[in-house]
Amino acid sequence: MTLAAALSLTTASADITKQGGWLETAYAEWSPVEGATTYNVYIKGGKYSDFTQIDRELVRNYGSYGRADVVGLKAGSYALKIVPVGTDGEIASKALTTNALEVKGYDRTGFAHFNYPAGIGAYNNDGTLKAGGKVLYITKQTAKTVKADVVTSSKGTTTACTGMQTIIDAYQKGYDKTPITFRIIGLVTKDDLDKVSSSAEGIQIKGKNPDSELNITIEGIGTDATVKGFGFLVRNAKSVEMRNFGVIRCMDDGVSLDTDNSNIWVHHLDVFYGPNGGGDHAKGDGSVDVKTNSKMVTVSYCRFWDTGKTNMFGMKSEAGPNYISYHHNWFDHSDSRHPRIRTMSVHVWNNYFDNVAKYGVGATSGASVFVENNYFLNTKKPILSSQQGTDAQGSGTFEGDESGAMIKIFGNYFDRTAKNFKLYTQKAPASTGYDAYETATREEQIPATEVTRVGSNTYNNFDTDAKLMYAYTPDKAEDVPAVVTGEYGAGRMGHGDISYTFPANTGSDSADAAYDEKFGTMLDNYKSTLIGIFGEKPLNDGSGDTSQTEPTPMPGPSTPVEGSVLCTFDKSGTPSSALFTVNGNGSNSKGTATVDGQTLSECLKLESSTSVKFSVSTTTVMTLYFADTETANIKLDGKKVTADASTYTTTLSAGDHELTKGDTRNLFAIKLTPSATAVKAVKAHASAANTTYNLRGQTVAQPHKGLYIVNGKTAIVK
C-alpha cells in the first residue's frame, strides 16, 4: 500500500479499534481521522496524575490505523487519550479516550533477579525506568544516526557517540553506568546498523572487565519489533536485559551470552531460523546460548520457532557454580537442546515442549538439572543424560567423552503416546541405567549415593538450598500449554506479527527435524507493515511509498514532567552525568547507600579540595545521598547544611551551584528533579499567547506543556 493510499483511508470520526494493557505496557489502535496529519497521545494513571504526553516515537502509522504503546509502566490501571493534530494544532473535538487499561508486571522469578534488587537493565523491578535513564529509539532510519553522550574517561570526559553499536561500545570503557534502553521500532536489519562489533554474532554488548555493570536494555515496541540478519553477543556484562522482539536469520546465534556474564535476563523473544548452513545447521546454530562462566541468568517466556540447536548452556571450562533459570518457554516444533547443559546448575520448569523433534532436556559433564512441572507433548525423548538410560542405547546423542549428569524430575506431564517414546527413571531403569531421578515431592533430595554411570557425578541439590534458591510458585503441568500460549505467555506481545502452524511430529528424527522450506521462504520475504512514526518521513522497508513525505514533525517532550537526573560516582570519583563538574577523589570502601532500591558502594569523598559544580535552568529539587551509616553534612554554595538522616533534600533556584566539604562525609549520589512549582510555571508560560520557543533547534509557536531535560539540565523551553 502506498502512503498516499494509506492517508486516503480516513474517517470523519475515528474509533479506537483495539486497546488493552499488557506487561508493563498500555496500548491502543485507532482508525485515521480526516484532517489529521499526526496525533498526540497522552497517558494517565500510576505516577501520571494528569494526562501526560508520551514520546512521539511511540505513536506509529500503519496506514489503515494508528497505534501507540507506552512502556515502562508499573502494574496498575491507566488510560490513553489520542488527540488528532491538524495544520492548526490539536483537534480537541475529535479526541479519543480508552477505557481503563489494566497493566500487569513482568514475571521476574529466576536466578537473574535473585539477591539483585537493583533491577536488571534500564528498569527498576517495579517496571519503571531507573532514575536518570536514557531512552533511544532505533528504527531503520535512526540506527546509524541515533546520538548519546557517554562518559569515556576517569575525569568525566563525555564523548558524543553516533549509532547504536558505537554508543554501546562506549559503555565498554567502564566509566558510564547510566541506565540506557534501546527501543526497537519495526524492522531493523544489519544493513541499517552503523556497524557490528562482533563479526560472528552482530551487536556486541561488552563490559570492560568480567561482570561489569552496564544497565542496558534492548526492547521491542509493540507487536512487530524485529531484527533481521544479526544477533547479539554479550560478554563481561552484568545487568543486561533483552525483551519483546523477534530475531530472524541471525548471523550465528540469536543471543549468545558468552564469557563472564551475570544477572542477565532474556525474555519474551521470538527466535526464528538463523542462516541456512546446510546439514545440521540448516536452521542456523544456537538460538539463545549461555556459555563460558555466565551465571545468574534467566531465559523465560521465549518462543522458539522450529529452531534446530535451540539452547546450549555451558561449555567445559566453567568455574561454577553457574545457576540458570529456564521457564515458561515455548518450544514450537523445535528440534533439540531445550536446553543442552554442561557443568551448570539449571532449573527447567513450566516449559511447553510442543512436538519437539529430537529430544527435550539433555545434560552432560556433571551438570545438576531440576526438571519440574513441564508439559511434554509428542516428544519421544524428553530427558537425556549422557551415556546412560536412553542416551546409552544406539549411537548416543552427545560427544563420547562427556560424562553423565544428574537430572531430578518432579511434577511433569509426559505424553507417553508419542511414537517411539522413551523415559527411564530410577524406579524403572533400563539395563543401561536411567535418564532421570524421579522424586515424590519437590523438596526431596537426591542421595549422594546416586551417581552417573560415567564419571560418577552426583546431584548438588541446589534446588532445596534456601541460600541458593529463589522463591517461586510453579504452575501445574497440565496448565502450562494454556499459560505459555496465552496472552501473557511466551514470545512477543500479542504473539507478534508472524503466524505459522507446524505439522505434528511423526516420530522420525530426520523427518520431524527437516528444514521447512515454506517457513524459511516466508522469513526471507518478511517485511514490516509499519509505514513510520507519525510526523516523520516513512521508513524505507518496502511497505510504504517513500516518495511521499509527511508533515514536519510536531515537537514532543524528550522526558515526561516527572523526569529526573541521577548522578552517581565511580571509585575514582567520576560522575555518571555530564551535568556535574567534579574535582575530588572517590572510594569503594566507605560503606553503602540505598538509592531508589539500589545499593551503591562507590562514592565521592568530601575532602577539603572536593568541589561539585553544576547549573540548573529552573527551580529544582535536589536530594543528596550519603552513606547509610552517616548523617547528611555538606556545604551548599558556601553554607553548611545538615540533616539527621543520610539524605538531604532542598529546593534550588535557577543558576549555578557548588557543593563542597562541610565535615568529613561520603557522597554517593545526587538527584535533581523538577519541582512542582517549576512544572506549574512551565505550563502557565507555555499557554501564554504570542510567544515563540526554541525546542531542540526548532522555532515553534506553542510547545507541548511540560518541563524538559536539555543537555542533562532541567530547563523551561523559552
XYZ file of C-alpha atoms in Angstrom, residues 13-680:
668
model
C -14.683 10.441 13.282
C -12.096 7.965 14.481
C -12.725 4.863 16.517
C -10.476 3.065 18.950
C -10.286 -0.344 17.307
C -8.060 -2.100 19.841
C -6.954 -1.274 23.377
C -5.525 -3.034 26.370
C -2.871 -3.472 28.979
C -0.038 -5.960 28.678
C 3.158 -6.495 30.647
C 4.260 -3.064 31.866
C 2.684 -1.702 28.676
C -0.545 0.047 27.702
C -1.577 0.272 24.054
C -4.286 1.451 21.682
C -5.048 1.359 17.967
C -7.389 3.739 16.162
C -8.755 4.435 12.703
C -7.405 7.586 10.992
C -9.154 10.953 11.388
C -9.943 13.201 8.464
C -7.769 16.311 8.546
C -5.186 14.853 10.932
C -1.524 14.900 9.911
C -0.311 13.378 13.166
C -1.543 12.508 16.648
C -0.583 13.412 20.183
C -1.103 10.626 22.708
C -1.342 11.148 26.459
C -1.325 8.736 29.401
C -2.942 8.971 32.810
C -2.582 6.637 35.771
C 0.157 5.435 38.092
C 2.637 8.271 38.602
C 0.832 10.331 35.951
C -1.841 12.147 37.962
C -2.984 14.013 34.853
C -2.765 13.202 31.151
C 0.918 13.441 30.188
C 2.172 13.268 26.627
C 4.166 10.207 25.610
C 7.234 10.268 23.357
C 6.240 10.884 19.741
C 8.305 7.877 18.595
C 5.765 5.614 20.292
C 2.955 6.897 18.038
C 3.159 4.975 14.764
C 1.429 4.905 11.400
C 0.332 1.585 9.908
C -1.650 3.129 7.073
C -5.148 1.894 7.847
C -4.673 2.509 11.566
C -2.508 4.260 14.125
C -1.000 2.641 17.192
C 0.639 3.787 20.414
C 2.423 1.651 23.016
C 3.501 3.109 26.349
C 6.176 1.031 28.084
C 7.903 1.256 31.457
C 4.664 1.234 33.467
C 4.171 -0.063 36.976
C 1.333 -2.568 37.328
C -1.997 -0.756 37.693
C -4.823 0.946 35.817
C -4.196 3.509 33.064
C -5.988 5.386 30.297
C -4.733 6.738 26.977
C -6.041 9.808 25.168
C -5.484 10.130 21.417
C -5.724 13.687 20.071
C -5.614 14.267 16.286
C -3.371 17.133 15.158
C -4.061 19.135 12.019
C -2.281 22.041 10.386
C -3.749 24.406 13.015
C -2.880 22.258 16.024
C -4.752 19.731 18.132
C -8.329 18.890 17.134
C -9.686 18.520 20.651
C -13.240 17.851 19.482
C -12.108 14.577 17.910
C -10.038 13.325 20.852
C -10.485 9.687 21.888
C -10.018 8.182 25.344
C -9.630 4.484 26.075
C -11.319 2.507 28.782
C -9.336 1.641 31.908
C -6.341 -0.441 30.797
C -5.059 -2.950 33.344
C -1.294 -3.382 33.196
C 0.497 -6.371 34.726
C 4.121 -6.701 35.759
C 6.677 -8.960 34.114
C 7.458 -12.223 35.902
C 10.854 -11.572 37.465
C 11.198 -15.025 39.000
C 14.551 -16.677 38.467
C 18.244 -16.598 39.184
C 18.863 -13.368 37.240
C 16.982 -11.357 39.890
C 17.944 -13.483 42.920
C 19.639 -11.258 45.507
C 19.837 -8.468 42.908
C 17.283 -5.839 43.967
C 18.611 -3.079 41.714
C 16.594 -4.207 38.698
C 18.144 -5.661 35.554
C 18.947 -3.400 32.627
C 17.469 0.089 32.470
C 14.380 -0.670 34.551
C 13.544 -0.957 38.221
C 11.869 -4.107 39.479
C 8.516 -2.309 39.532
C 8.774 -1.812 35.759
C 9.619 1.906 35.751
C 12.688 3.417 34.145
C 15.595 3.865 36.533
C 16.329 7.433 37.621
C 18.379 9.268 35.040
C 17.843 6.513 32.479
C 18.334 7.299 28.798
C 15.868 6.230 26.106
C 16.988 5.831 22.494
C 14.655 4.864 19.650
C 16.042 2.545 16.975
C 14.387 2.411 13.553
C 15.684 1.749 10.042
C 16.308 5.479 9.801
C 17.905 6.091 13.198
C 20.072 3.010 13.883
C 23.019 4.768 12.202
C 22.239 8.309 13.383
C 20.952 7.984 16.963
C 23.108 10.032 19.343
C 24.093 9.882 23.011
C 26.793 11.394 25.199
C 28.751 8.728 27.101
C 31.335 9.249 29.856
C 34.563 7.772 28.475
C 37.326 8.769 30.905
C 38.126 8.780 34.604
C 37.981 12.575 34.509
C 34.338 12.545 33.477
C 35.016 13.413 29.856
C 31.994 12.731 27.692
C 32.104 11.609 24.099
C 29.339 12.349 21.623
C 28.570 8.958 20.093
C 26.519 8.300 16.957
C 24.962 4.953 16.048
C 23.586 2.091 18.132
C 26.732 -0.070 18.199
C 29.023 2.931 18.674
C 27.065 4.016 21.750
C 27.138 0.502 23.219
C 30.884 0.258 22.516
C 31.474 3.453 24.513
C 29.993 1.757 27.585
C 32.822 -0.775 27.369
C 35.184 1.931 28.624
C 33.651 1.295 32.033
C 33.086 4.897 33.131
C 29.385 5.280 32.415
C 26.757 3.190 34.204
C 23.819 5.386 33.264
C 20.846 3.082 32.595
C 20.055 3.066 28.889
C 17.349 1.359 26.849
C 17.354 0.919 23.093
C 13.750 0.711 21.878
C 13.404 -1.109 18.553
C 10.553 0.055 16.330
C 9.506 -2.017 13.319
C 12.097 -3.960 11.319
C 15.810 -3.221 11.721
C 18.292 -5.116 9.538
C 22.053 -5.498 9.704
C 22.463 -3.024 6.838
C 20.606 -0.406 8.881
C 23.213 -0.505 11.685
C 26.180 1.839 11.950
C 28.422 -1.221 12.405
C 28.635 -4.528 14.270
C 31.439 -5.150 16.766
C 31.113 -8.936 16.704
C 31.952 -10.393 13.322
C 30.354 -13.672 14.389
C 27.123 -12.509 16.025
C 26.382 -8.852 15.255
C 25.700 -6.306 18.007
C 28.208 -6.750 20.822
C 27.435 -5.709 24.402
C 30.690 -5.947 26.299
C 31.960 -4.752 29.661
C 35.478 -3.654 30.480
C 36.066 -6.461 32.986
C 34.217 -9.656 33.920
C 30.702 -8.930 35.249
C 30.870 -5.183 34.560
C 27.591 -3.457 35.428
C 26.119 -1.978 32.238
C 22.381 -1.421 32.938
C 21.409 -1.910 29.275
C 18.005 -2.989 27.971
C 17.253 -3.895 24.350
C 13.468 -3.927 23.924
C 10.916 -4.003 21.164
C 7.914 -1.679 20.981
C 4.527 -3.207 20.200
C 3.863 -6.489 18.414
C 6.183 -6.214 15.413
C 9.659 -5.198 16.599
C 12.116 -7.404 14.700
C 15.829 -7.607 13.962
C 16.961 -9.434 10.841
C 20.388 -10.521 9.690
C 22.154 -10.159 13.029
C 22.063 -11.268 16.644
C 23.636 -10.227 19.946
C 26.864 -11.181 21.736
C 27.100 -10.365 25.461
C 30.454 -10.552 27.253
C 31.842 -9.373 30.608
C 28.432 -7.906 31.340
C 26.154 -7.542 34.339
C 22.607 -6.153 34.309
C 21.585 -6.624 30.683
C 18.014 -7.311 29.557
C 16.519 -8.274 26.181
C 12.773 -8.374 25.659
C 9.848 -8.256 23.240
C 11.429 -8.527 19.799
C 11.897 -11.141 17.108
C 15.199 -12.419 15.680
C 15.236 -13.613 12.051
C 18.211 -15.033 10.129
C 20.823 -14.013 12.688
C 24.485 -14.293 11.723
C 25.249 -17.248 14.038
C 23.428 -17.275 17.406
C 20.320 -15.228 18.116
C 21.602 -14.272 21.571
C 24.974 -15.524 22.807
C 25.782 -14.926 26.470
C 29.421 -15.832 26.124
C 32.070 -15.268 28.804
C 31.814 -13.893 32.345
C 28.282 -12.520 32.429
C 25.905 -12.305 35.373
C 22.376 -11.087 36.133
C 21.247 -11.322 32.510
C 17.535 -11.606 31.647
C 16.358 -12.762 28.210
C 12.571 -12.967 27.905
C 9.576 -12.662 25.580
C 11.607 -13.114 22.397
C 10.506 -14.814 19.183
C 13.518 -16.654 17.771
C 13.261 -17.891 14.179
C 15.650 -19.585 11.760
C 19.253 -18.482 11.600
C 21.341 -18.675 8.398
C 20.898 -21.840 6.355
C 24.251 -23.540 6.593
C 23.048 -26.925 5.387
C 23.218 -30.242 7.248
C 22.630 -29.878 10.980
C 22.978 -26.092 10.513
C 20.134 -25.778 8.005
C 18.114 -23.860 10.600
C 21.126 -21.959 11.900
C 23.110 -22.582 15.065
C 22.171 -21.549 18.612
C 19.075 -19.532 19.426
C 19.930 -18.405 22.971
C 23.196 -19.815 24.343
C 24.653 -19.342 27.837
C 28.328 -20.236 27.946
C 31.817 -19.772 29.372
C 31.222 -18.919 33.005
C 28.000 -16.963 32.545
C 25.855 -17.255 35.664
C 22.721 -15.942 37.394
C 20.822 -15.929 34.100
C 17.108 -16.245 33.378
C 15.760 -17.281 29.975
C 11.974 -17.136 30.160
C 8.803 -16.709 28.092
C 10.622 -17.108 24.772
C 9.121 -18.859 21.746
C 11.466 -20.920 19.614
C 10.015 -21.449 16.116
C 11.214 -24.779 14.657
C 14.735 -23.933 15.757
C 17.461 -26.563 15.409
C 20.117 -26.305 18.112
C 17.959 -24.260 20.427
C 19.862 -23.585 23.663
C 23.383 -24.558 24.752
C 24.071 -23.968 28.453
C 27.699 -24.419 29.483
C 30.919 -25.453 27.804
C 33.579 -27.397 29.723
C 35.537 -24.533 31.260
C 33.013 -23.068 33.736
C 34.479 -22.272 37.152
C 30.969 -22.757 38.588
C 28.595 -22.899 40.099
C 26.588 -21.308 37.297
C 22.920 -21.005 38.198
C 20.429 -20.665 35.333
C 16.602 -20.426 35.287
C 14.717 -21.636 32.239
C 10.964 -21.277 32.478
C 7.712 -20.670 30.573
C 9.363 -21.078 27.179
C 7.502 -22.488 24.165
C 9.424 -24.939 22.004
C 7.212 -24.814 18.935
C 8.267 -27.850 16.857
C 11.933 -27.130 17.636
C 14.470 -29.946 17.367
C 16.905 -30.263 20.276
C 18.764 -28.565 23.143
C 15.910 -27.426 25.377
C 18.440 -26.856 26.848
C 21.576 -28.946 26.297
C 23.548 -28.488 29.542
C 27.169 -28.960 30.569
C 28.546 -28.300 34.077
C 25.822 -25.842 35.134
C 23.009 -25.983 37.722
C 19.777 -25.334 35.828
C 16.139 -25.110 36.921
C 13.922 -26.131 33.983
C 10.271 -25.519 34.854
C 6.874 -24.747 33.347
C 8.096 -25.005 29.751
C 5.912 -26.250 26.899
C 7.651 -28.889 24.773
C 5.304 -28.772 21.774
C 6.134 -31.544 19.266
C 9.881 -31.459 19.893
C 11.576 -33.381 17.088
C 14.697 -34.936 18.662
C 14.971 -34.507 22.433
C 13.900 -32.213 25.239
C 16.377 -31.648 28.087
C 19.879 -33.044 27.598
C 22.638 -32.904 30.223
C 26.296 -33.964 30.453
C 29.577 -33.236 32.228
C 28.384 -33.280 35.824
C 25.525 -30.814 35.433
C 22.738 -30.739 38.026
C 19.307 -30.159 36.471
C 15.883 -29.900 38.122
C 13.129 -30.519 35.558
C 9.829 -29.502 37.152
C 6.175 -29.160 36.090
C 6.864 -29.065 32.349
C 4.465 -30.287 29.650
C 5.956 -32.640 27.062
C 3.596 -33.060 24.085
C 4.544 -35.587 21.390
C 8.182 -35.575 22.497
C 9.659 -39.057 22.210
C 12.889 -38.447 24.161
C 12.037 -35.822 26.819
C 15.109 -36.357 29.059
C 18.661 -37.433 28.222
C 21.703 -37.882 30.449
C 24.967 -38.627 28.685
C 25.925 -42.291 28.276
C 23.148 -43.775 30.352
C 19.481 -44.661 30.021
C 18.054 -43.653 26.643
C 21.292 -41.990 25.512
C 23.256 -45.205 26.031
C 21.047 -47.015 23.532
C 22.185 -46.894 19.927
C 24.854 -44.393 18.874
C 24.031 -41.827 21.575
C 23.374 -38.126 21.212
C 26.312 -36.374 22.838
C 30.053 -36.355 22.370
C 31.563 -39.640 23.520
C 33.963 -38.080 26.042
C 31.250 -36.283 28.019
C 30.374 -37.887 31.337
C 26.866 -38.122 32.698
C 24.750 -35.595 34.568
C 22.165 -35.961 37.314
C 18.655 -34.848 36.441
C 15.892 -34.587 39.031
C 12.312 -34.664 37.758
C 9.076 -33.855 39.544
C 5.516 -32.939 38.548
C 5.955 -33.140 34.757
C 3.408 -34.305 32.196
C 4.804 -36.740 29.629
C 2.831 -37.641 26.535
C 3.600 -41.357 26.603
C 1.538 -41.899 23.427
C 4.296 -40.214 21.384
C 5.716 -42.592 18.803
C 8.993 -44.213 19.995
C 8.607 -42.589 23.438
C 11.339 -43.434 25.955
C 11.863 -42.343 29.559
C 13.641 -44.306 32.286
C 13.819 -43.337 35.949
C 15.496 -44.960 38.940
C 12.106 -46.534 39.681
C 12.110 -48.354 36.335
C 15.594 -48.147 34.782
C 16.780 -49.692 31.562
C 19.712 -52.062 31.574
C 21.778 -49.024 30.605
C 20.670 -47.000 33.642
C 18.143 -44.191 33.969
C 17.555 -40.819 32.339
C 16.400 -39.002 35.472
C 15.800 -39.496 39.171
C 12.105 -39.035 39.930
C 11.171 -37.639 43.348
C 7.879 -37.897 45.214
C 7.972 -34.250 46.358
C 9.584 -31.052 45.192
C 11.639 -30.870 48.397
C 13.044 -34.392 48.194
C 16.803 -34.540 47.741
C 18.755 -36.987 45.605
C 21.065 -39.034 47.844
C 24.811 -38.716 47.364
C 24.899 -42.456 46.737
C 23.200 -41.863 43.374
C 25.914 -41.307 40.777
C 26.118 -41.246 36.987
C 27.272 -44.399 35.197
C 30.095 -42.467 33.535
C 32.043 -40.038 35.674
C 30.325 -40.918 38.980
C 28.819 -37.442 39.144
C 26.283 -36.586 41.846
C 23.410 -34.116 42.164
C 24.193 -30.970 44.177
C 20.599 -30.426 45.441
C 20.823 -26.699 44.702
C 17.050 -26.509 44.411
C 16.482 -27.378 48.089
C 19.078 -24.962 49.495
C 17.304 -21.784 50.672
C 20.550 -19.826 50.405
C 20.877 -20.686 46.739
C 17.279 -20.865 45.548
C 14.756 -18.150 44.773
C 11.096 -18.183 45.803
C 8.674 -19.308 43.096
C 5.237 -20.850 42.630
C 5.129 -23.147 39.592
C 2.004 -23.614 37.504
C 0.602 -27.111 37.401
C 1.967 -29.074 34.464
C -1.498 -29.520 32.937
C -1.955 -25.719 32.891
C 1.351 -24.982 31.146
C 0.158 -25.071 27.494
C -2.605 -22.537 28.180
C -0.298 -20.279 30.205
C 2.615 -20.375 27.770
C 0.482 -19.848 24.656
C -1.819 -17.324 26.357
C -1.976 -13.525 26.223
C 0.863 -13.071 28.719
C 2.789 -16.142 27.611
C 5.857 -16.812 25.508
C 7.060 -14.664 22.642
C 6.364 -11.095 21.677
C 3.383 -9.046 22.741
C 0.202 -10.272 21.076
C 2.137 -13.287 19.692
C 3.903 -10.996 17.235
C 3.120 -10.363 13.583
C 4.175 -13.759 12.169
C 1.814 -16.722 12.105
C 2.646 -20.281 11.065
C 1.455 -23.753 12.064
C 3.956 -26.605 12.004
C 2.897 -30.199 11.315
C 2.644 -32.728 14.134
C 5.636 -34.992 14.699
C 5.699 -38.447 13.138
C 8.334 -39.990 15.418
C 11.133 -39.800 12.837
C 14.116 -37.628 13.812
C 15.074 -36.794 10.230
C 11.551 -36.068 9.023
C 10.416 -34.107 12.054
C 13.600 -32.018 12.203
C 13.732 -31.281 8.474
C 14.135 -27.701 7.289
C 10.727 -26.192 6.458
C 11.140 -24.577 3.025
C 7.802 -22.757 3.145
C 8.539 -21.288 6.566
C 12.083 -20.334 5.559
C 10.850 -18.548 2.438
C 8.290 -16.667 4.495
C 11.044 -15.459 6.828
C 13.310 -14.451 3.942
C 10.479 -12.392 2.442
C 9.371 -10.842 5.718
C 8.761 -7.091 5.655
C 7.286 -4.795 8.258
C 3.834 -3.283 7.677
C 4.896 -0.192 9.611
C 4.830 2.959 7.477
C 6.591 5.093 10.063
C 6.305 7.340 13.068
C 3.553 9.921 12.691
C 5.034 13.248 11.680
C 8.187 11.745 10.132
C 9.265 10.524 6.727
C 8.084 6.942 6.087
C 10.505 4.113 6.720
C 12.064 2.631 3.593
C 11.240 -1.000 4.268
C 9.244 -1.793 1.176
C 5.861 -1.289 2.807
C 5.416 2.436 2.241
C 5.740 4.785 -0.711
C 8.925 6.610 0.208
C 8.458 9.209 -2.497
C 5.817 10.682 -0.203
C 6.653 12.638 2.895
C 4.560 13.569 5.869
C 4.423 16.993 7.542
C 7.279 18.361 9.625
C 7.439 16.556 12.982
C 5.426 18.056 15.805
C 7.634 18.638 18.843
C 7.248 16.315 21.792
C 8.853 16.058 25.220
C 12.108 14.155 25.496
C 11.343 13.409 29.153
C 7.964 13.457 30.975
C 7.292 16.125 33.589
C 8.363 13.692 36.289
C 11.803 13.232 34.688
C 14.863 13.498 36.926
C 18.633 13.303 36.710
C 20.521 10.914 38.995
C 24.284 11.261 39.275
C 26.364 8.545 40.919
C 30.144 8.247 41.230
C 32.656 5.519 40.499
C 35.526 4.605 42.809
C 37.667 7.334 41.198
C 35.048 9.994 41.933
C 33.980 10.307 38.295
C 30.343 11.423 37.964
C 27.910 9.413 35.831
C 26.251 12.584 34.493
C 27.932 15.249 32.379
C 25.817 17.862 34.168
C 28.312 17.868 37.062
C 31.921 19.082 37.075
C 33.783 17.289 39.857
C 37.146 17.861 41.471
C 37.830 15.215 44.092
C 38.594 11.616 44.918
C 36.368 8.589 45.075
C 36.280 5.342 47.033
C 34.619 1.943 47.130
C 35.355 1.238 50.816
C 33.195 3.822 52.605
C 30.124 1.682 53.149
C 26.974 1.716 51.037
C 23.985 3.916 50.300
C 20.490 2.924 49.204
C 19.094 4.955 46.301
C 15.716 4.059 44.774
C 16.086 0.478 45.967
C 19.602 0.170 44.542
C 22.627 -0.390 46.786
C 25.597 1.795 45.816
C 29.103 1.030 47.033
C 31.139 3.715 45.225
C 31.198 7.348 46.320
C 32.847 10.757 46.204
C 34.872 11.564 49.318
C 34.160 15.037 50.733
C 37.627 16.436 51.409
C 38.978 19.967 51.666
C 39.693 20.069 47.920
C 36.416 18.472 46.803
C 34.130 20.547 44.595
C 30.974 19.642 42.656
C 29.698 22.369 40.305
C 26.514 22.316 38.252
C 23.815 24.575 36.889
C 20.022 24.334 36.688
C 17.826 26.489 34.490
C 14.721 26.456 36.667
C 13.553 25.698 40.193
C 14.736 22.179 41.001
C 14.526 19.799 43.951
C 17.919 18.353 44.905
C 18.458 15.263 47.072
C 21.910 14.265 48.290
C 22.594 10.664 49.358
C 25.298 9.924 51.911
C 26.368 6.556 53.373
C 23.508 4.785 55.147
C 25.517 4.974 58.402
C 26.152 8.734 58.097
C 24.056 11.843 58.641
C 23.939 14.429 55.871
C 26.558 17.172 56.174
C 27.865 19.383 53.355
C 28.330 22.977 52.211
C 25.890 24.183 49.570
C 27.047 27.371 47.866
C 29.396 28.001 50.805
C 26.775 27.485 53.538
C 26.897 24.393 55.745
C 23.709 22.297 55.752
C 22.926 19.159 57.758
C 20.167 16.629 58.369
C 19.504 13.896 60.930
C 19.140 11.311 58.171
C 21.542 10.041 55.499
C 19.757 12.131 52.854
C 19.351 15.877 52.491
C 16.695 17.474 50.268
C 16.321 21.114 49.331
C 14.927 23.289 46.546
C 17.408 25.102 44.314
C 16.737 28.263 42.398
C 17.817 28.633 38.790
C 21.519 29.303 38.397
C 24.969 27.956 39.266
C 25.565 25.894 42.399
C 28.517 24.273 44.154
C 28.889 21.514 46.748
C 31.975 21.427 48.971
C 33.061 19.750 52.201
C 31.324 20.544 55.461
C 32.545 17.831 57.814
C 34.066 14.552 56.645
C 31.399 12.642 54.768
C 30.961 10.464 51.667
C 28.562 11.472 48.879
C 27.074 8.558 46.913
C 24.533 10.235 44.658
C 22.831 13.486 43.638
C 19.292 13.577 42.274
C 17.764 16.620 40.565
C 14.003 16.653 39.985
C 11.841 19.447 38.529
C 9.811 20.970 41.354
C 6.030 21.101 41.265
C 6.253 24.896 41.302
C 8.505 24.842 38.248
C 6.171 22.498 36.424
C 3.247 24.779 37.141
